[in-house]
Short mmCIF file of N, CA, C and O in Angstrom, two decimals:
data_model
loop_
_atom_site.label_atom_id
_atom_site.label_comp_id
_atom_site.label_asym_id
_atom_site.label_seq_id
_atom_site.Cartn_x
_atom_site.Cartn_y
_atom_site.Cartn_z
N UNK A 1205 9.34 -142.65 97.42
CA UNK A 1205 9.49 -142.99 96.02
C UNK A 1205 10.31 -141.89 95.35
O UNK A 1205 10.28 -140.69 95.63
N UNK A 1206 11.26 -142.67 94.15
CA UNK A 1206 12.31 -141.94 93.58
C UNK A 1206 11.29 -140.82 92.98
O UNK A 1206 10.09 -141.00 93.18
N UNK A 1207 11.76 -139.55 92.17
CA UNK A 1207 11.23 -138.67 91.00
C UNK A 1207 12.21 -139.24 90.06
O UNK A 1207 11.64 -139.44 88.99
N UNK A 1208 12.99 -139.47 90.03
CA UNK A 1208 13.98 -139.83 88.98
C UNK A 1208 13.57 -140.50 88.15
O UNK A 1208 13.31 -141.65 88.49
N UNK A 1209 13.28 -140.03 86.47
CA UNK A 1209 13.36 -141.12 85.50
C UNK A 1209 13.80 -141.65 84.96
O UNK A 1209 14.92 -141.78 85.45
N UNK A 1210 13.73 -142.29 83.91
CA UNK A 1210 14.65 -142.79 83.29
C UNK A 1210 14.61 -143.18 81.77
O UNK A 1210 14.08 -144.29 81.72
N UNK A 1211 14.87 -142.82 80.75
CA UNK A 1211 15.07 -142.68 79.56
C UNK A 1211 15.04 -143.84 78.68
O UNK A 1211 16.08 -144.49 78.73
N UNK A 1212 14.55 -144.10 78.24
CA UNK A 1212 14.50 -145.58 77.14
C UNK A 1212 15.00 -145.46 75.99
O UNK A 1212 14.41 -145.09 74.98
N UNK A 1213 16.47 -145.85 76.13
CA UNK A 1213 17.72 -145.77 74.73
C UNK A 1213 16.82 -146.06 73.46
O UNK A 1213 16.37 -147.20 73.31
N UNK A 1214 16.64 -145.40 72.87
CA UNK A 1214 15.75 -146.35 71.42
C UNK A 1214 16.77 -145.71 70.47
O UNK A 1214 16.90 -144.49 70.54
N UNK A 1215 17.64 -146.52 69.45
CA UNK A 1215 18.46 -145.79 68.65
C UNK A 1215 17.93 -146.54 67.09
O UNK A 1215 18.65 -146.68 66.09
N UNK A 1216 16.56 -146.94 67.23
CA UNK A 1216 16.58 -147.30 66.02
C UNK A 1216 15.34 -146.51 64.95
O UNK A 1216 14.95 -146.96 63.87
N UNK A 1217 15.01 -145.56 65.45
CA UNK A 1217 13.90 -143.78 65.12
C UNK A 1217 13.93 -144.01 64.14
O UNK A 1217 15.05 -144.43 63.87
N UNK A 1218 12.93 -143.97 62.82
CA UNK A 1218 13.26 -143.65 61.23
C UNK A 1218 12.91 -142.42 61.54
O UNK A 1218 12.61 -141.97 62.64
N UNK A 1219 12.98 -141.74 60.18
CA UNK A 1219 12.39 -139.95 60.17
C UNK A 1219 11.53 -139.41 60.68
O UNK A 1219 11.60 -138.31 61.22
N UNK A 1220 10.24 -140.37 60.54
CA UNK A 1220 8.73 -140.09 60.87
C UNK A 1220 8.76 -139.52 62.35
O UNK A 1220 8.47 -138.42 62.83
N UNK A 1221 9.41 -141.20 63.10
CA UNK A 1221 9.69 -140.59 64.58
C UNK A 1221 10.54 -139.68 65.04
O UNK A 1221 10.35 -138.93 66.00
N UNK A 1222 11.21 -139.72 64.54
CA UNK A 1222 12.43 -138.71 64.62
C UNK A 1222 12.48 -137.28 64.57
O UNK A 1222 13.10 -136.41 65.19
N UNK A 1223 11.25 -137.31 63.23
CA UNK A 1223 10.49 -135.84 63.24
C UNK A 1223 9.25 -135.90 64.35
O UNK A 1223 8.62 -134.87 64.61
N UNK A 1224 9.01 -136.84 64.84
CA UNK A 1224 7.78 -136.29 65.88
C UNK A 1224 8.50 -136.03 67.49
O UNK A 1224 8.03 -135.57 68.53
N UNK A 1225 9.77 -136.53 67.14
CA UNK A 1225 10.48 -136.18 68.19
C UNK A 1225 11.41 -134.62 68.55
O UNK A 1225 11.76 -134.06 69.59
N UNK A 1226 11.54 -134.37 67.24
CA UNK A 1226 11.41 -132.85 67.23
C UNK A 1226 10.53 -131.88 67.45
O UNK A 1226 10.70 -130.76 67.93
N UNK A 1227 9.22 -132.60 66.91
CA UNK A 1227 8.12 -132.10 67.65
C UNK A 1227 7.71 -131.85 68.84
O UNK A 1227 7.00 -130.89 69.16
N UNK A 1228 8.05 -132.51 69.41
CA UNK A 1228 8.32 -132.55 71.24
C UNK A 1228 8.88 -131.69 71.81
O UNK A 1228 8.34 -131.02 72.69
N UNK A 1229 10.33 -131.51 71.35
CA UNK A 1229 10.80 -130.40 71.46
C UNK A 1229 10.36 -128.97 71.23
O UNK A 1229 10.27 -128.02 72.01
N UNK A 1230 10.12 -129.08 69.98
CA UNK A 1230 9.62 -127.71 70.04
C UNK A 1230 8.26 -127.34 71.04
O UNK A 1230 8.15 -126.19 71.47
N UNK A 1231 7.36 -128.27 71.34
CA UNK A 1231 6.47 -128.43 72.41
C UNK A 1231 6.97 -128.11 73.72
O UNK A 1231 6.30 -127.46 74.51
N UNK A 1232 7.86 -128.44 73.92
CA UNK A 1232 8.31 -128.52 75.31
C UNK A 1232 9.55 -127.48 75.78
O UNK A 1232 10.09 -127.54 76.88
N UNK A 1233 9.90 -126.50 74.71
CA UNK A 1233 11.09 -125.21 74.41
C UNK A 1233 9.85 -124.44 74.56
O UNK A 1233 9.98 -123.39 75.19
N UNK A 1234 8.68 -124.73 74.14
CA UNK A 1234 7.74 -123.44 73.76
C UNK A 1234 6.97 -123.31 75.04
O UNK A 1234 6.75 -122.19 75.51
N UNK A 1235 6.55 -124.41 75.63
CA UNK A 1235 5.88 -124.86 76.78
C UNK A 1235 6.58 -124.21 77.93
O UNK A 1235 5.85 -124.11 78.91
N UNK A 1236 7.78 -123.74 78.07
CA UNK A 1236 8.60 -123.12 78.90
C UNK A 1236 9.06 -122.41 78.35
O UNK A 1236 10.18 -121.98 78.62
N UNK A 1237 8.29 -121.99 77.28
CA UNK A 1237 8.62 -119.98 77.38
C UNK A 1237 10.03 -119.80 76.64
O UNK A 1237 10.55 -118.70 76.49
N UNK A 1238 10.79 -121.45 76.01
CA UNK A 1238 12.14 -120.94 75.53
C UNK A 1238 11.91 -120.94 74.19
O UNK A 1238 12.15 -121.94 73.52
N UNK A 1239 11.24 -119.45 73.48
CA UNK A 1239 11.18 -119.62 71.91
C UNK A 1239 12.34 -119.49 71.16
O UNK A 1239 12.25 -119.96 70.02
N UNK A 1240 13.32 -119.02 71.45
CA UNK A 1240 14.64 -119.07 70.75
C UNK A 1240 14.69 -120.72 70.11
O UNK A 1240 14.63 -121.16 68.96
N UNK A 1241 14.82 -121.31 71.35
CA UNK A 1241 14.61 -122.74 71.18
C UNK A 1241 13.94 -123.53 70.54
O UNK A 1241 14.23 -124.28 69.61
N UNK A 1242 12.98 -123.32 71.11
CA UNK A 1242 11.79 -123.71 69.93
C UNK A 1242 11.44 -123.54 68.41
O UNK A 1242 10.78 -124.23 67.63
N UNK A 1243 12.18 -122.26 68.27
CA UNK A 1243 12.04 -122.20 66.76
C UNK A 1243 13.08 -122.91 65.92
O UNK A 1243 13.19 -122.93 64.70
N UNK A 1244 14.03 -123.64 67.09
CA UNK A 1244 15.00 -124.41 66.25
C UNK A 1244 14.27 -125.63 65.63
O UNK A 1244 14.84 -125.94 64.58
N UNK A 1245 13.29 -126.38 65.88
CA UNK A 1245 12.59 -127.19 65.87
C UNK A 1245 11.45 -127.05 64.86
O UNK A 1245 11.16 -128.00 64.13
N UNK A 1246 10.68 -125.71 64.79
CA UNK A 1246 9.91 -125.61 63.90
C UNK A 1246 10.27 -125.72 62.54
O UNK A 1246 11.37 -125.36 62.14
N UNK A 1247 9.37 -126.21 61.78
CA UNK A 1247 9.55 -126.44 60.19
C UNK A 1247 10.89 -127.25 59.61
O UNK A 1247 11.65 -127.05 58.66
N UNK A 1248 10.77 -128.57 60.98
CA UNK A 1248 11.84 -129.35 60.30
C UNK A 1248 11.52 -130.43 59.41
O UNK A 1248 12.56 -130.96 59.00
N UNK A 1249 10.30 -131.06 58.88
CA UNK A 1249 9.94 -131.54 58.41
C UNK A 1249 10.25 -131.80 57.30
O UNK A 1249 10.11 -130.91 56.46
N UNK A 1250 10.74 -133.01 56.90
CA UNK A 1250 11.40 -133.06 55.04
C UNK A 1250 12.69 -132.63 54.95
O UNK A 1250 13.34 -132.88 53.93
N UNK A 1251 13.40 -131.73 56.31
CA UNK A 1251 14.73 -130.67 56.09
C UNK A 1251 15.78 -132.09 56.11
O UNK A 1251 15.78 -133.14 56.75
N UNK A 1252 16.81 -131.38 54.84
CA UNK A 1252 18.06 -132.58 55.06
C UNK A 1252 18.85 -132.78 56.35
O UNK A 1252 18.80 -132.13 57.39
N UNK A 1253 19.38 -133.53 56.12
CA UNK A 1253 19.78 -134.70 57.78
C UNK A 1253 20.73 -133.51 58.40
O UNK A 1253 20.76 -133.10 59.56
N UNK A 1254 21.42 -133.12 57.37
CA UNK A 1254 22.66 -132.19 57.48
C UNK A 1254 21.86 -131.02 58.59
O UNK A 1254 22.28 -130.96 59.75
N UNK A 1255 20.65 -130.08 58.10
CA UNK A 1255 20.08 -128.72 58.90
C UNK A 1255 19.85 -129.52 60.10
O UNK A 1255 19.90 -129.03 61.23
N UNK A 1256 19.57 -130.85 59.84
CA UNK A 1256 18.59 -131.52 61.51
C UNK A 1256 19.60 -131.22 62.60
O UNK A 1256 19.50 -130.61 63.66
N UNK A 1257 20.95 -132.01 61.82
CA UNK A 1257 21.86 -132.12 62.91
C UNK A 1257 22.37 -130.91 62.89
O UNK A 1257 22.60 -131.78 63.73
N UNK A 1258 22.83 -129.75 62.84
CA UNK A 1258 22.84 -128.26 62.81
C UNK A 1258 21.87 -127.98 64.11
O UNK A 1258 22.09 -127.56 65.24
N UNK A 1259 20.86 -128.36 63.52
CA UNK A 1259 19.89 -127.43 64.99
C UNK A 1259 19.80 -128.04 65.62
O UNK A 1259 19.17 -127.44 66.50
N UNK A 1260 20.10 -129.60 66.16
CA UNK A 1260 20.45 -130.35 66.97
C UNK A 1260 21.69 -129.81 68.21
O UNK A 1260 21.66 -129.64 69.43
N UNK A 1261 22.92 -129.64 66.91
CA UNK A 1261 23.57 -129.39 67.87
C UNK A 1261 23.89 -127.85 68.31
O UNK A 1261 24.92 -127.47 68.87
N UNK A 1262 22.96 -127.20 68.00
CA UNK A 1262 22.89 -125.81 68.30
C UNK A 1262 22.49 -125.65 69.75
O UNK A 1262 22.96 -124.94 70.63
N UNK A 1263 21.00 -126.94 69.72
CA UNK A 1263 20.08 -126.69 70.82
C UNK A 1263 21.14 -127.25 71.74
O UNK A 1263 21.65 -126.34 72.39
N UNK A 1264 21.66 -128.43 72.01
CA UNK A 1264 22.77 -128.96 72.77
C UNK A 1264 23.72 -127.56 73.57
O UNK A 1264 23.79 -127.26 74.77
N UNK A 1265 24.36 -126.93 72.39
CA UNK A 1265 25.14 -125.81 72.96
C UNK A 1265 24.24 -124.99 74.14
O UNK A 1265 24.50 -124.72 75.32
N UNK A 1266 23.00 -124.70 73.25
CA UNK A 1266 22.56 -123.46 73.83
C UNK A 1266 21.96 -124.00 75.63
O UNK A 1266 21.68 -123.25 76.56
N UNK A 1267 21.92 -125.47 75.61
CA UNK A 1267 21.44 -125.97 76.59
C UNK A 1267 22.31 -126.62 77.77
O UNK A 1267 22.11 -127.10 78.89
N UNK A 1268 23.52 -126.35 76.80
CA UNK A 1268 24.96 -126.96 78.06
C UNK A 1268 24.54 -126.01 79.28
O UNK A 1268 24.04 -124.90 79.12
N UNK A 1269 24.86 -126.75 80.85
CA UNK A 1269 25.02 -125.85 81.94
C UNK A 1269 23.69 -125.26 82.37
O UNK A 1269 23.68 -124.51 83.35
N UNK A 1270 22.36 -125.58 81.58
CA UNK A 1270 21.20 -125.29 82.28
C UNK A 1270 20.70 -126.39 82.63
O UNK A 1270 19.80 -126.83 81.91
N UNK A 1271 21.08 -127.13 83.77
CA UNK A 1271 19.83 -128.51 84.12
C UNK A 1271 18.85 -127.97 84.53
O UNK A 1271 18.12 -128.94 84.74
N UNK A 1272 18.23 -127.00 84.84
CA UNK A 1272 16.51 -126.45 84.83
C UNK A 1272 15.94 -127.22 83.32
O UNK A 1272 14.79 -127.64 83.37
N UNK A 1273 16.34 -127.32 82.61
CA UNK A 1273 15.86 -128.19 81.45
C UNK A 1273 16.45 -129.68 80.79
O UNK A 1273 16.61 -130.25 79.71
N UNK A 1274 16.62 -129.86 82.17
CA UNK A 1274 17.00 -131.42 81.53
C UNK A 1274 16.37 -132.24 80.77
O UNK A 1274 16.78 -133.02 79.91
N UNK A 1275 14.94 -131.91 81.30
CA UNK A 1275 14.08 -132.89 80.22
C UNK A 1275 14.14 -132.52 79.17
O UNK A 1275 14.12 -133.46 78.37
N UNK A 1276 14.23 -131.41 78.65
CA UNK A 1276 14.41 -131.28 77.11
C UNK A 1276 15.87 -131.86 76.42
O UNK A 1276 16.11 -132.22 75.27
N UNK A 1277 16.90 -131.77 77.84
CA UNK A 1277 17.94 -131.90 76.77
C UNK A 1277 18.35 -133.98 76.77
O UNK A 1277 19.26 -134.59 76.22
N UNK A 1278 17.39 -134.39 77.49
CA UNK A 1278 17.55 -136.02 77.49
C UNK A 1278 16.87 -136.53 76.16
O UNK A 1278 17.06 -137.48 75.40
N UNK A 1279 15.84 -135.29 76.23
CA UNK A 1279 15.30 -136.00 74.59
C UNK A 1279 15.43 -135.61 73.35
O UNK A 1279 14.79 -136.00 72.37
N UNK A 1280 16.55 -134.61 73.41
CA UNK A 1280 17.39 -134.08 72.60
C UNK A 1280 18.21 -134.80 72.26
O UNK A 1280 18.49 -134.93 71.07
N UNK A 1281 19.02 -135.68 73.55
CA UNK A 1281 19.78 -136.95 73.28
C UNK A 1281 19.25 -137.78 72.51
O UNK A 1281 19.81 -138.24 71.51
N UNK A 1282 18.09 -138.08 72.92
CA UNK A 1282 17.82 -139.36 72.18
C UNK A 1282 17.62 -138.90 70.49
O UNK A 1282 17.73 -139.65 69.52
N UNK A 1283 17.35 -137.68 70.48
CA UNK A 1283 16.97 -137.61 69.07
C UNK A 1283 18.84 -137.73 68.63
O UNK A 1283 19.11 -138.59 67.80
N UNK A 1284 19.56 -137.21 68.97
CA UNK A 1284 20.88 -136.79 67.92
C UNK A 1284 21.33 -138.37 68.49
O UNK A 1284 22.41 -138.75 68.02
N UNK A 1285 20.72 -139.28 69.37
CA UNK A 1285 21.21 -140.81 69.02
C UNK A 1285 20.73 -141.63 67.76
O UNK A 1285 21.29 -142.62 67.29
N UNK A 1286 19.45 -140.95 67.25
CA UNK A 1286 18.98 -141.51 66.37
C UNK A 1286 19.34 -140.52 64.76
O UNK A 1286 18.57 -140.74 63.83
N UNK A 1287 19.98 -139.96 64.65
CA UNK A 1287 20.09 -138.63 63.26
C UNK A 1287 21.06 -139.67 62.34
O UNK A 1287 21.10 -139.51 61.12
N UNK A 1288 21.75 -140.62 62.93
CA UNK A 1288 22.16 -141.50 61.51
C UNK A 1288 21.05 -142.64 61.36
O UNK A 1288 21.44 -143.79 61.19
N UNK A 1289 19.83 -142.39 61.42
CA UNK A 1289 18.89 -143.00 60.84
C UNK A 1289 18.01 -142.52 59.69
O UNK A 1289 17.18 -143.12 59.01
N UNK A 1290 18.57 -140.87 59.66
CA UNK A 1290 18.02 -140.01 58.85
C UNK A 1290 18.42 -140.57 57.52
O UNK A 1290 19.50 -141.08 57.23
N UNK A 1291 16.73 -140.26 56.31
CA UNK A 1291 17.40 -140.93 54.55
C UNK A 1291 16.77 -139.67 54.45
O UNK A 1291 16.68 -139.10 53.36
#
């Protein structure tokens, strides 16, 4: 049996999820010890669309070229698939 998973495109997130999906992240940056990371995530709650996508694509940069963390950065995808859902 494969390990390989596989990701479920959802591009239609309002904020709520969107912020609990940042939540994750920061769960899962912190969970492996990457607090740099993680603090990109903390206290995003309510923050305009504009800072989201900022630390969105910060975490992206900072995560190019490490697949030791892929899982974080697939659901990183999915979140910056969903950031024009942000009001």
């Amino acid at each position: 049996m494969s390990d390989d998973k596989t990701m479920k495109l959802v591009t239609n997130l309002d904020r709520p999820a969107i912020e609990g999906k940042l939540g994750q992240l920061h769960a899962a940056a912190k969970g492996k010890g990457l607090a740099d990371l993680a603090q990109l995530f903390s206290g995003v709650e309510g923050m305009p669309r504009a800072a989201i996508e900022q630390r969105v694509h910060n975490a992206q940069k900072w995560l190019a070229g490490k697949s030791e963390h892929g899982d974080i950065a697939a659901l990183l995808d999915l979140v910056e698939m969903n950031l024009k859902n942000l009001k």
